[in-house]
Coordinates of N, CA and C and ligand atoms in Angstrom, one line a residue:
M1355 N 41.7 29.1 63.3 CA 40.4 29.8 63.1 C 39.4 29.4 64.3
N1356 N 38.8 30.3 64.9 CA 37.8 29.9 65.9 C 36.5 30.6 65.5
D1357 N 35.4 30.3 66.3 CA 34.1 30.9 66.0 C 34.0 32.4 66.2
R1358 N 34.9 32.9 67.1 CA 34.8 34.4 67.3 C 35.2 35.2 66.1
T1359 N 36.1 34.6 65.3 CA 36.6 35.4 64.2 C 36.3 34.7 62.9
I1360 N 35.3 33.8 62.9 CA 35.0 33.1 61.7 C 34.7 34.0 60.5
G1361 N 35.2 33.8 59.4 CA 35.0 34.6 58.3 C 34.3 33.9 57.2
R1362 N 34.4 34.4 56.0 CA 33.6 33.9 54.9 C 34.0 32.4 54.6
A1363 N 35.3 32.1 54.7 CA 35.8 30.8 54.4 C 35.2 29.8 55.5
G1364 N 35.1 30.3 56.7 CA 34.6 29.5 57.8 C 33.1 29.2 57.6
F1365 N 32.4 30.2 57.2 CA 31.0 30.0 57.0 C 30.7 28.9 55.9
L1366 N 31.5 29.0 54.8 CA 31.3 28.1 53.8 C 31.8 26.7 54.2
G1367 N 32.9 26.7 55.0 CA 33.4 25.4 55.5 C 32.4 24.7 56.4
I1368 N 31.7 25.5 57.2 CA 30.7 24.9 58.1 C 29.6 24.2 57.3
L1369 N 29.2 24.8 56.2 CA 28.2 24.2 55.4 C 28.7 22.8 55.0
G1370 N 30.0 22.7 54.7 CA 30.5 21.4 54.3 C 30.4 20.3 55.3
V1371 N 30.5 20.7 56.6 CA 30.5 19.7 57.7 C 29.0 19.5 58.2
G1372 N 28.1 20.3 57.8 CA 26.8 20.2 58.3 C 26.1 18.9 58.1
A1373 N 26.4 18.3 57.0 CA 25.8 17.0 56.6 C 26.3 15.9 57.6
V1374 N 27.5 16.0 58.0 CA 28.0 15.1 59.0 C 27.4 15.2 60.3
G1375 N 27.2 16.5 60.7 CA 26.7 16.8 62.0 C 25.3 16.3 62.2
L1376 N 24.5 16.2 61.2 CA 23.1 15.9 61.3 C 22.9 14.5 61.9
F1377 N 23.8 13.6 61.6 CA 23.6 12.3 62.1 C 23.7 12.2 63.6
L1378 N 24.5 13.1 64.2 CA 24.7 13.2 65.6 C 23.5 13.9 66.2
A1379 N 22.9 14.8 65.5 CA 21.9 15.7 66.0 C 20.6 15.0 66.3
K1380 N 20.2 14.0 65.5 CA 18.9 13.5 65.6 C 18.5 13.1 67.0
D1381 N 19.3 12.3 67.6 CA 18.9 11.8 68.9 C 19.3 12.8 70.1
A1382 N 20.3 13.6 69.8 CA 20.8 14.4 70.9 C 19.9 15.6 71.2
T1383 N 19.2 16.1 70.2 CA 18.5 17.4 70.4 C 17.0 17.2 70.2
G1384 N 16.4 16.3 71.0 CA 15.0 16.1 70.9 C 14.2 17.3 71.2
L1385 N 14.7 18.1 72.1 CA 14.0 19.4 72.5 C 14.0 20.3 71.3
L1386 N 15.1 20.4 70.6 CA 15.2 21.3 69.5 C 14.3 20.8 68.4
D1387 N 14.3 19.4 68.2 CA 13.5 18.9 67.1 C 12.0 19.3 67.3
R1388 N 11.5 19.4 68.5 CA 10.2 19.7 68.7 C 9.9 21.2 68.5
A1389 N 11.0 22.0 68.8 CA 10.8 23.5 68.9 C 10.9 24.2 67.5
I1390 N 11.5 23.5 66.6 CA 11.8 24.2 65.3 C 11.0 23.5 64.2
P1391 N 10.8 24.2 63.1 CA 10.0 23.6 62.0 C 10.6 22.3 61.6
S1392 N 9.7 21.3 61.3 CA 10.2 20.0 61.1 C 11.1 19.9 59.9
S1393 N 11.0 20.8 59.0 CA 11.9 20.8 57.8 C 13.3 21.2 58.2
L1394 N 13.5 21.8 59.4 CA 14.8 22.2 59.8 C 15.4 21.2 60.7
S1395 N 14.6 20.3 61.4 CA 15.2 19.6 62.5 C 16.3 18.6 62.0
A1396 N 16.2 18.2 60.8 CA 17.2 17.2 60.4 C 18.6 17.8 60.1
V1397 N 18.7 19.1 60.1 CA 20.0 19.7 59.8 C 20.5 20.5 60.9
V1398 N 20.1 20.3 62.2 CA 20.6 21.0 63.3 C 21.6 20.2 64.0
P1399 N 22.9 20.5 63.8 CA 23.9 19.7 64.4 C 24.2 20.0 65.9
T1400 N 23.9 21.3 66.3 CA 24.2 21.7 67.7 C 23.2 22.7 68.1
S1401 N 23.2 23.2 69.3 CA 22.5 24.4 69.7 C 23.5 25.3 70.4
G1402 N 23.2 26.6 70.5 CA 24.1 27.5 71.1 C 24.6 28.5 70.1
W1403 N 24.8 29.7 70.6 CA 25.3 30.7 69.7 C 26.7 30.4 69.1
R1404 N 27.0 30.8 67.9 CA 28.3 30.9 67.4 C 28.5 32.4 67.0
I1405 N 29.6 32.9 67.3 CA 29.8 34.4 67.0 C 30.5 34.5 65.6
Y1406 N 29.8 35.2 64.7 CA 30.3 35.4 63.4 C 30.8 36.8 63.1
T1407 N 31.9 36.9 62.4 CA 32.3 38.2 61.8 C 32.8 38.0 60.4
V1408 N 32.8 39.0 59.6 CA 33.4 38.8 58.3 C 34.8 39.5 58.3
G1409 N 35.0 40.3 59.3 CA 36.3 41.0 59.4 C 37.2 40.3 60.4
S1410 N 38.3 41.0 60.7 CA 39.2 40.4 61.7 C 39.0 40.9 63.1
S1411 N 38.2 41.9 63.3 CA 37.9 42.4 64.6 C 36.5 42.9 64.7
M1412 N 36.0 42.9 65.9 CA 34.6 43.3 66.2 C 34.6 44.8 66.5
P1413 N 33.6 45.6 65.9 CA 33.5 47.0 66.2 C 33.3 47.2 67.7
T1414 N 33.8 48.3 68.2 CA 33.7 48.7 69.6 C 32.6 49.7 69.8
Y1415 N 31.7 49.5 70.8 CA 30.7 50.5 71.0 C 31.2 51.6 72.0
D1416 N 31.1 52.8 71.6 CA 31.5 54.0 72.4 C 30.3 54.9 72.5
P1417 N 29.7 55.0 73.7 CA 28.4 55.8 73.8 C 28.6 57.2 73.4
A1418 N 29.8 57.7 73.5 CA 30.1 59.1 73.2 C 30.0 59.4 71.7
T1419 N 30.3 58.3 70.9 CA 30.4 58.6 69.5 C 29.4 57.8 68.7
Y1420 N 28.8 56.7 69.3 CA 27.9 55.9 68.5 C 26.7 56.7 68.0
R1421 N 26.4 56.5 66.7 CA 25.2 57.0 66.1 C 24.6 56.0 65.2
L1422 N 23.3 55.9 65.2 CA 22.5 55.2 64.1 C 22.0 56.3 63.2
D1423 N 22.5 56.3 62.0 CA 22.1 57.2 60.9 C 21.0 56.6 60.1
V1424 N 20.0 57.4 59.9 CA 18.9 56.9 59.0 C 18.9 57.9 57.8
T1425 N 19.2 57.3 56.6 CA 19.5 58.1 55.4 C 18.6 57.6 54.2
G1426 N 18.6 58.3 53.1 CA 17.9 57.9 52.0 C 16.5 58.6 51.9
L1427 N 15.5 57.8 51.7 CA 14.1 58.4 51.5 C 13.5 58.8 52.9
V1428 N 14.1 59.9 53.4 CA 13.7 60.5 54.7 C 13.7 62.0 54.5
G1429 N 12.8 62.7 55.2 CA 12.7 64.1 55.1 C 14.1 64.8 55.1
S1430 N 14.8 64.6 56.1 CA 16.2 64.9 56.2 C 16.9 63.8 57.0
P1431 N 18.2 63.5 56.8 CA 18.8 62.4 57.5 C 18.8 62.7 59.0
V1432 N 18.6 61.6 59.7 CA 18.6 61.8 61.2 C 19.7 60.8 61.8
S1433 N 20.1 61.2 63.0 CA 21.2 60.5 63.6 C 20.8 60.3 65.1
Y1434 N 20.8 59.0 65.5 CA 20.3 58.7 66.9 C 21.4 58.1 67.7
T1435 N 21.5 58.6 69.0 CA 22.3 57.9 70.0 C 21.5 56.6 70.5
L1436 N 22.2 55.8 71.2 CA 21.5 54.7 71.8 C 20.4 55.2 72.7
A1437 N 20.6 56.2 73.5 CA 19.6 56.8 74.4 C 18.4 57.2 73.6
D1438 N 18.6 57.8 72.4 CA 17.5 58.2 71.6 C 16.7 57.0 71.2
L1439 N 17.3 55.9 70.8 CA 16.6 54.7 70.4 C 15.8 54.1 71.6
K1440 N 16.4 54.2 72.8 CA 15.7 53.7 74.0 C 14.6 54.5 74.4
A1441 N 14.5 55.8 73.9 CA 13.4 56.7 74.2 C 12.2 56.4 73.3
M1442 N 12.4 55.6 72.2 CA 11.3 55.2 71.4 C 10.5 54.1 72.0
P1443 N 9.3 53.8 71.5 CA 8.5 52.8 72.2 C 9.3 51.5 72.2
R1444 N 9.3 50.9 73.4 CA 10.1 49.6 73.7 C 9.2 48.4 73.3
A1445 N 9.8 47.5 72.5 CA 9.1 46.3 72.2 C 10.0 45.1 72.8
E1446 N 9.3 44.0 73.2 CA 9.9 42.8 73.7 C 9.4 41.6 73.0
Q1447 N 10.2 40.6 72.9 CA 9.7 39.3 72.3 C 10.7 38.2 72.7
V1448 N 10.1 37.0 72.5 CA 11.0 35.8 72.7 C 10.9 35.1 71.3
S1449 N 12.0 34.8 70.7 CA 12.0 34.2 69.4 C 13.1 33.2 69.2
E1450 N 13.1 32.5 68.1 CA 14.1 31.5 67.8 C 15.1 32.2 66.8
F1451 N 16.3 31.6 66.8 CA 17.3 32.2 65.9 C 18.0 31.0 65.2
H1452 N 17.9 31.0 63.9 CA 18.4 29.9 63.1 C 19.5 30.3 62.1
C1453 N 20.7 29.8 62.2 CA 21.7 30.1 61.2 C 21.6 29.1 60.1
V1454 N 21.9 29.6 58.9 CA 21.7 28.7 57.7 C 22.8 27.6 57.7
T1455 N 23.8 27.7 58.5 CA 24.8 26.6 58.6 C 24.3 25.5 59.5
G1456 N 23.1 25.6 60.2 CA 22.5 24.5 60.9 C 22.4 24.6 62.4
W1457 N 22.9 25.7 63.0 CA 22.7 25.8 64.4 C 21.5 26.7 64.7
S1458 N 20.9 26.5 65.9 CA 19.7 27.3 66.3 C 19.8 27.6 67.8
V1459 N 19.2 28.7 68.2 CA 19.0 29.0 69.6 C 17.5 29.3 69.7
I1460 N 16.9 28.7 70.7 CA 15.5 28.9 70.9 C 15.3 29.7 72.2
G1461 N 14.2 30.4 72.3 CA 13.9 31.1 73.5 C 14.8 32.3 73.8
V1462 N 15.2 33.0 72.7 CA 16.0 34.2 72.9 C 15.1 35.4 73.2
R1463 N 15.4 36.1 74.3 CA 14.6 37.3 74.7 C 15.2 38.5 74.2
W1464 N 14.5 39.3 73.4 CA 15.0 40.5 72.8 C 14.2 41.7 73.3
A1465 N 14.8 42.8 73.4 CA 14.1 44.1 73.5 C 14.7 45.1 72.6
G1466 N 13.9 46.0 72.1 CA 14.4 47.0 71.1 C 13.2 47.8 70.5
V1467 N 13.5 48.3 69.3 CA 12.5 49.2 68.7 C 12.0 48.5 67.4
R1468 N 10.6 48.5 67.3 CA 10.0 48.0 66.0 C 10.4 49.0 64.9
I1469 N 10.5 48.4 63.7 CA 10.9 49.2 62.5 C 9.8 50.3 62.3
A1470 N 8.6 50.0 62.5 CA 7.5 51.0 62.2 C 7.7 52.2 63.1
D1471 N 8.1 52.0 64.3 CA 8.3 53.2 65.2 C 9.5 54.0 64.8
L1472 N 10.5 53.3 64.4 CA 11.8 53.9 63.9 C 11.5 54.8 62.7
L1473 N 10.7 54.2 61.8 CA 10.4 54.9 60.5 C 9.6 56.2 60.8
A1474 N 8.6 56.0 61.8 CA 7.8 57.1 62.1 C 8.6 58.2 62.7
A1475 N 9.5 57.9 63.7 CA 10.4 58.9 64.3 C 11.3 59.6 63.3
A1476 N 11.8 58.8 62.3 CA 12.7 59.4 61.4 C 12.0 60.2 60.3
G1477 N 10.7 60.1 60.2 CA 10.1 60.8 59.1 C 10.3 60.2 57.8
A1478 N 10.2 58.9 57.7 CA 10.4 58.2 56.4 C 9.4 58.6 55.4
K1479 N 9.8 58.7 54.2 CA 8.9 59.1 53.1 C 8.0 57.9 52.7
S1480 N 6.9 58.2 52.1 CA 5.9 57.2 51.8 C 6.3 56.2 50.7
N1481 N 7.3 56.6 50.0 CA 7.7 55.7 48.9 C 8.9 54.8 49.3
V1482 N 9.1 54.7 50.6 CA 10.1 53.7 51.0 C 9.6 52.3 50.8
A1483 N 10.5 51.5 50.1 CA 10.1 50.1 49.8 C 11.1 49.1 50.3
A1484 N 12.3 49.6 50.7 CA 13.3 48.6 51.2 C 14.2 49.3 52.2
L1485 N 14.8 48.5 53.1 CA 15.7 49.1 54.1 C 17.0 48.3 54.0
R1486 N 18.1 49.1 54.0 CA 19.4 48.4 54.0 C 20.0 48.7 55.3
F1487 N 20.4 47.6 56.0 CA 21.0 47.7 57.3 C 22.5 47.6 57.2
V1488 N 23.2 48.6 57.5 CA 24.7 48.6 57.3 C 25.4 48.4 58.6
S1489 N 26.3 47.5 58.7 CA 27.1 47.3 59.9 C 28.3 48.1 60.0
A1490 N 28.7 48.5 61.2 CA 30.0 49.1 61.5 C 31.1 48.2 61.1
E1491 N 30.8 46.9 61.0 CA 31.8 45.9 60.5 C 31.7 45.9 59.0
S1492 N 32.4 46.8 58.3 CA 32.5 46.8 56.9 C 33.1 45.5 56.4
P1493 N 32.6 44.9 55.3 CA 31.5 45.4 54.4 C 30.2 44.7 54.7
Y1494 N 29.9 44.3 55.9 CA 28.6 43.6 56.1 C 27.4 44.5 56.1
D1495 N 26.4 44.0 55.3 CA 25.1 44.7 55.3 C 24.1 43.7 54.8
D1496 N 22.9 44.0 55.0 CA 21.8 43.2 54.4 C 20.5 44.1 54.4
S1497 N 19.6 43.6 53.5 CA 18.4 44.4 53.3 C 17.1 43.6 53.5
L1498 N 16.0 44.3 53.8 CA 14.7 43.7 53.8 C 13.8 44.6 53.0
T1499 N 12.7 44.0 52.5 CA 11.7 44.8 51.9 C 10.9 45.5 53.1
L1500 N 10.2 46.6 52.8 CA 9.5 47.2 53.8 C 8.5 46.3 54.5
Q1501 N 7.8 45.5 53.6 CA 6.8 44.5 54.1 C 7.5 43.5 55.1
Q1502 N 8.7 43.0 54.8 CA 9.4 42.1 55.6 C 9.8 42.8 56.9
A1503 N 10.3 44.0 56.8 CA 10.7 44.7 58.0 C 9.6 45.1 59.0
L1504 N 8.4 45.1 58.5 CA 7.3 45.5 59.3 C 6.6 44.3 59.9
L1505 N 7.1 43.1 59.7 CA 6.6 41.9 60.3 C 6.6 42.1 61.9
P1506 N 5.7 41.5 62.6 CA 5.6 41.9 64.0 C 6.7 41.4 64.9
D1507 N 7.6 40.4 64.4 CA 8.7 40.0 65.2 C 10.0 40.4 64.7
V1508 N 10.0 41.5 63.9 CA 11.3 42.1 63.4 C 11.6 43.3 64.3
M1509 N 12.8 43.4 64.8 CA 13.1 44.6 65.6 C 14.6 45.0 65.5
L1510 N 14.9 46.2 65.8 CA 16.3 46.7 66.0 C 16.5 46.5 67.5
A1511 N 17.2 45.5 67.9 CA 17.3 45.1 69.3 C 18.5 45.7 70.0
Y1512 N 18.3 46.2 71.2 CA 19.4 46.7 72.1 C 19.6 45.8 73.3
E1513 N 18.7 44.9 73.6 CA 18.9 44.0 74.7 C 18.7 42.5 74.3
M1514 N 19.5 41.6 74.8 CA 19.3 40.2 74.6 C 19.4 39.5 75.9
D1515 N 18.4 38.7 76.2 CA 18.3 37.9 77.4 C 18.5 38.8 78.7
G1516 N 17.9 40.0 78.6 CA 17.8 40.9 79.8 C 19.1 41.8 80.0
E1517 N 20.0 41.7 79.1 CA 21.2 42.5 79.2 C 21.4 43.3 77.9
P1518 N 22.2 44.4 78.0 CA 22.5 45.1 76.8 C 23.2 44.2 75.8
I1519 N 22.9 44.3 74.6 CA 23.6 43.4 73.6 C 25.1 43.5 73.7
S1520 N 25.7 42.3 73.9 CA 27.2 42.3 74.1 C 27.9 42.6 72.8
R1521 N 29.2 42.9 72.9 CA 29.9 43.3 71.7 C 29.9 42.1 70.7
P1522 N 30.2 40.9 71.1 CA 30.1 39.8 70.1 C 28.8 39.6 69.4
H1523 N 27.7 40.0 70.1 CA 26.4 39.8 69.5 C 25.9 41.1 68.8
G1524 N 26.8 42.1 68.7 CA 26.4 43.3 67.9 C 26.2 44.6 68.5
A1525 N 26.8 44.8 69.7 CA 26.5 46.1 70.5 C 26.8 47.3 69.6
P1526 N 26.0 48.3 69.8 CA 24.8 48.4 70.7 C 23.5 47.9 70.1
V1527 N 23.4 47.8 68.8 CA 22.1 47.4 68.2 C 22.3 46.4 67.1
R1528 N 21.5 45.4 67.0 CA 21.5 44.5 65.8 C 20.1 44.3 65.4
L1529 N 19.9 43.9 64.1 CA 18.6 43.6 63.6 C 18.3 42.2 64.1
V1530 N 17.0 41.9 64.3 CA 16.5 40.6 64.6 C 15.4 40.3 63.6
M1531 N 15.6 39.3 62.8 CA 14.6 38.9 61.8 C 14.4 37.4 62.0
P1532 N 13.6 36.9 62.9 CA 13.5 35.5 63.3 C 13.0 34.6 62.2
Q1533 N 12.2 35.1 61.3 CA 11.6 34.2 60.3 C 12.6 33.9 59.1
M1534 N 13.7 34.6 59.1 CA 14.7 34.3 58.1 C 16.0 33.9 58.8
Y1535 N 16.9 33.3 58.0 CA 18.2 32.8 58.5 C 19.0 33.9 59.0
G1536 N 19.9 33.6 60.0 CA 20.6 34.5 60.8 C 21.4 35.6 60.0
Y1537 N 21.7 35.3 58.8 CA 22.6 36.3 58.1 C 21.8 37.6 57.8
K1538 N 20.5 37.5 57.9 CA 19.7 38.7 57.7 C 19.8 39.6 59.0
S1539 N 20.1 39.0 60.1 CA 20.1 39.8 61.4 C 21.5 40.5 61.6
V1540 N 21.6 41.6 60.9 CA 22.9 42.3 60.9 C 23.3 42.8 62.3
K1541 N 24.5 42.6 62.7 CA 25.1 43.1 63.9 C 25.8 44.4 63.8
W1542 N 25.9 45.1 64.9 CA 26.6 46.4 64.9 C 26.1 47.4 63.8
V1543 N 24.8 47.5 63.8 CA 24.1 48.4 62.8 C 24.4 49.8 63.1
N1544 N 24.9 50.6 62.2 CA 25.1 52.0 62.4 C 24.5 52.9 61.3
R1545 N 23.9 52.2 60.3 CA 23.2 53.0 59.3 C 22.0 52.2 58.8
I1546 N 20.9 52.9 58.5 CA 19.8 52.3 57.8 C 19.5 53.2 56.7
E1547 N 19.6 52.6 55.5 CA 19.3 53.4 54.3 C 17.9 53.0 53.8
L1548 N 17.1 54.0 53.6 CA 15.7 53.8 53.2 C 15.7 54.0 51.7
G1549 N 15.3 53.0 50.9 CA 15.3 53.1 49.5 C 14.1 52.6 48.8
A1550 N 14.1 52.6 47.5 CA 13.0 52.1 46.7 C 13.1 50.7 46.3
T1551 N 14.4 50.2 46.3 CA 14.6 48.8 45.9 C 15.6 48.1 46.8
V1552 N 15.5 46.8 46.9 CA 16.4 46.0 47.8 C 17.8 45.9 47.2
V1553 N 18.7 46.2 48.0 CA 20.1 46.1 47.6 C 20.7 44.8 48.1
P1554 N 21.2 43.9 47.2 CA 21.7 42.6 47.6 C 22.8 42.8 48.7
G1555 N 22.6 42.0 49.8 CA 23.5 42.1 50.9 C 24.8 41.3 50.8
Y1556 N 25.6 41.3 51.8 CA 26.9 40.6 51.8 C 26.8 39.2 51.4
W1557 N 25.9 38.5 52.0 CA 25.8 37.0 51.7 C 25.0 36.8 50.4
E1558 N 24.1 37.7 50.0 CA 23.4 37.5 48.7 C 24.4 37.7 47.6
Q1559 N 25.4 38.5 47.8 CA 26.5 38.6 46.7 C 27.3 37.3 46.6
N1560 N 27.2 36.5 47.7 CA 27.8 35.2 47.7 C 26.9 34.1 47.4
G1561 N 25.7 34.4 46.8 CA 24.8 33.4 46.3 C 23.6 33.0 47.2
Y1562 N 23.5 33.6 48.3 CA 22.4 33.3 49.2 C 21.2 34.1 48.9
D1563 N 20.0 33.5 49.2 CA 18.7 34.2 48.8 C 18.5 35.5 49.6
A1564 N 18.0 36.5 48.9 CA 17.6 37.7 49.7 C 16.4 37.5 50.5
D1565 N 15.5 36.6 50.0 CA 14.3 36.3 50.8 C 14.7 35.0 51.5
A1566 N 15.3 35.1 52.7 CA 16.0 34.0 53.4 C 15.0 33.3 54.3
W1567 N 13.8 33.0 53.9 CA 12.8 32.4 54.8 C 13.3 31.1 55.3
L1568 N 13.1 30.8 56.6 CA 13.5 29.5 57.2 C 12.8 28.4 56.4
G1569 N 13.6 27.4 55.9 CA 13.1 26.2 55.3 C 12.6 26.5 53.9
N1570 N 12.7 27.7 53.4 CA 12.1 28.0 52.1 C 13.0 29.0 51.3
S1571 N 14.3 28.7 51.4 CA 15.2 29.5 50.6 C 16.4 28.6 50.2
N1572 N 17.4 29.1 49.6 CA 18.4 28.2 49.1 C 19.5 27.9 50.1
G1573 N 19.2 28.1 51.4 CA 20.2 27.9 52.4 C 20.7 26.5 52.5
F1574 N 19.9 25.5 52.2 CA 20.3 24.1 52.4 C 21.1 23.6 51.2
S1575 N 20.7 24.0 50.0 CA 21.3 23.4 48.9 C 22.6 24.0 48.4
S1576 N 22.8 25.3 48.8 CA 24.0 25.9 48.3 C 25.3 25.5 49.1
Ligands
LIG2618 N1 28.1 42.4 61.1 C1 27.8 41.1 61.0 N2 26.5 40.7 61.3 C2 26.2 39.4 61.2 C3 27.2 38.5 60.8 C4 28.5 38.9 60.5 O1 29.4 38.2 60.2 N3 28.8 40.3 60.6 N4 26.8 37.1 60.6 C5 25.4 36.8 60.5 C6 25.1 35.4 60.6 S1 25.5 34.4 59.3 C7 24.5 34.9 61.8 S2 24.0 33.3 61.9 C8 24.3 35.8 62.9 C9 25.0 35.2 64.1 O2 24.8 35.9 65.3 P1 25.8 35.9 66.5 O3 27.2 36.2 66.0 O4 25.2 36.9 67.5 O5 25.7 34.5 67.0 O6 24.8 37.1 62.8 C10 24.6 37.6 61.5 N5 24.9 39.0 61.5
LIG2619 MO1 24.5 32.4 59.9

């Protein structure tokens, strides 16, 4: 098993070794210690991306066939190409990314579409209270409340560090939710379902908190 194809067992396995890693981390990552919430610094064993999937292969982006469908509480379902998404107001940010297993990446540059702009374009109904982000990598999905999705640093990103999002990182679009653990940041998003209630996501069905706030959810103890 390697990080590129790490699955559910790998995720849970890494949780097991996290406690060992933290003893190495304390002195080695002074920079990280300062950059992340102090409650997190003790459990950061490394820095740098690890590529996660729950399936055995990564979805392939084909510009000719890719669509982002917005369904549910919307006037009528809409379907966007990547070009359509890029024609919406462009947002940029630099944010941190923290996986619940203990690794972090700071200073990630993202560009993409704010959820508010997407909802406006799609004609979302006023009774939308939750958004379910569905991955082309079945069965991965996760949801946010409307309030969470409208936080100013949440976006549907199509660029990372100045380049189109690569296939391992979720091409062509992934969710970015920096204030929650990485499992909320669904890769290879191809459908957003607008609903009235939050639907428990892939990892929530495995015991993780739906409200996966950094340092304030069950990520450490489970
Ligand atoms: N489709 C999909 N999205 C996913 C995951 C996954 O396995 N499949 N893993 C999540 C987790 S647990 C983390 S920490 C991040 C990791 O992002 P990266 O693979 O770009 O490093 O993606 C999240 N989004
Ligand atoms: Mo994660």
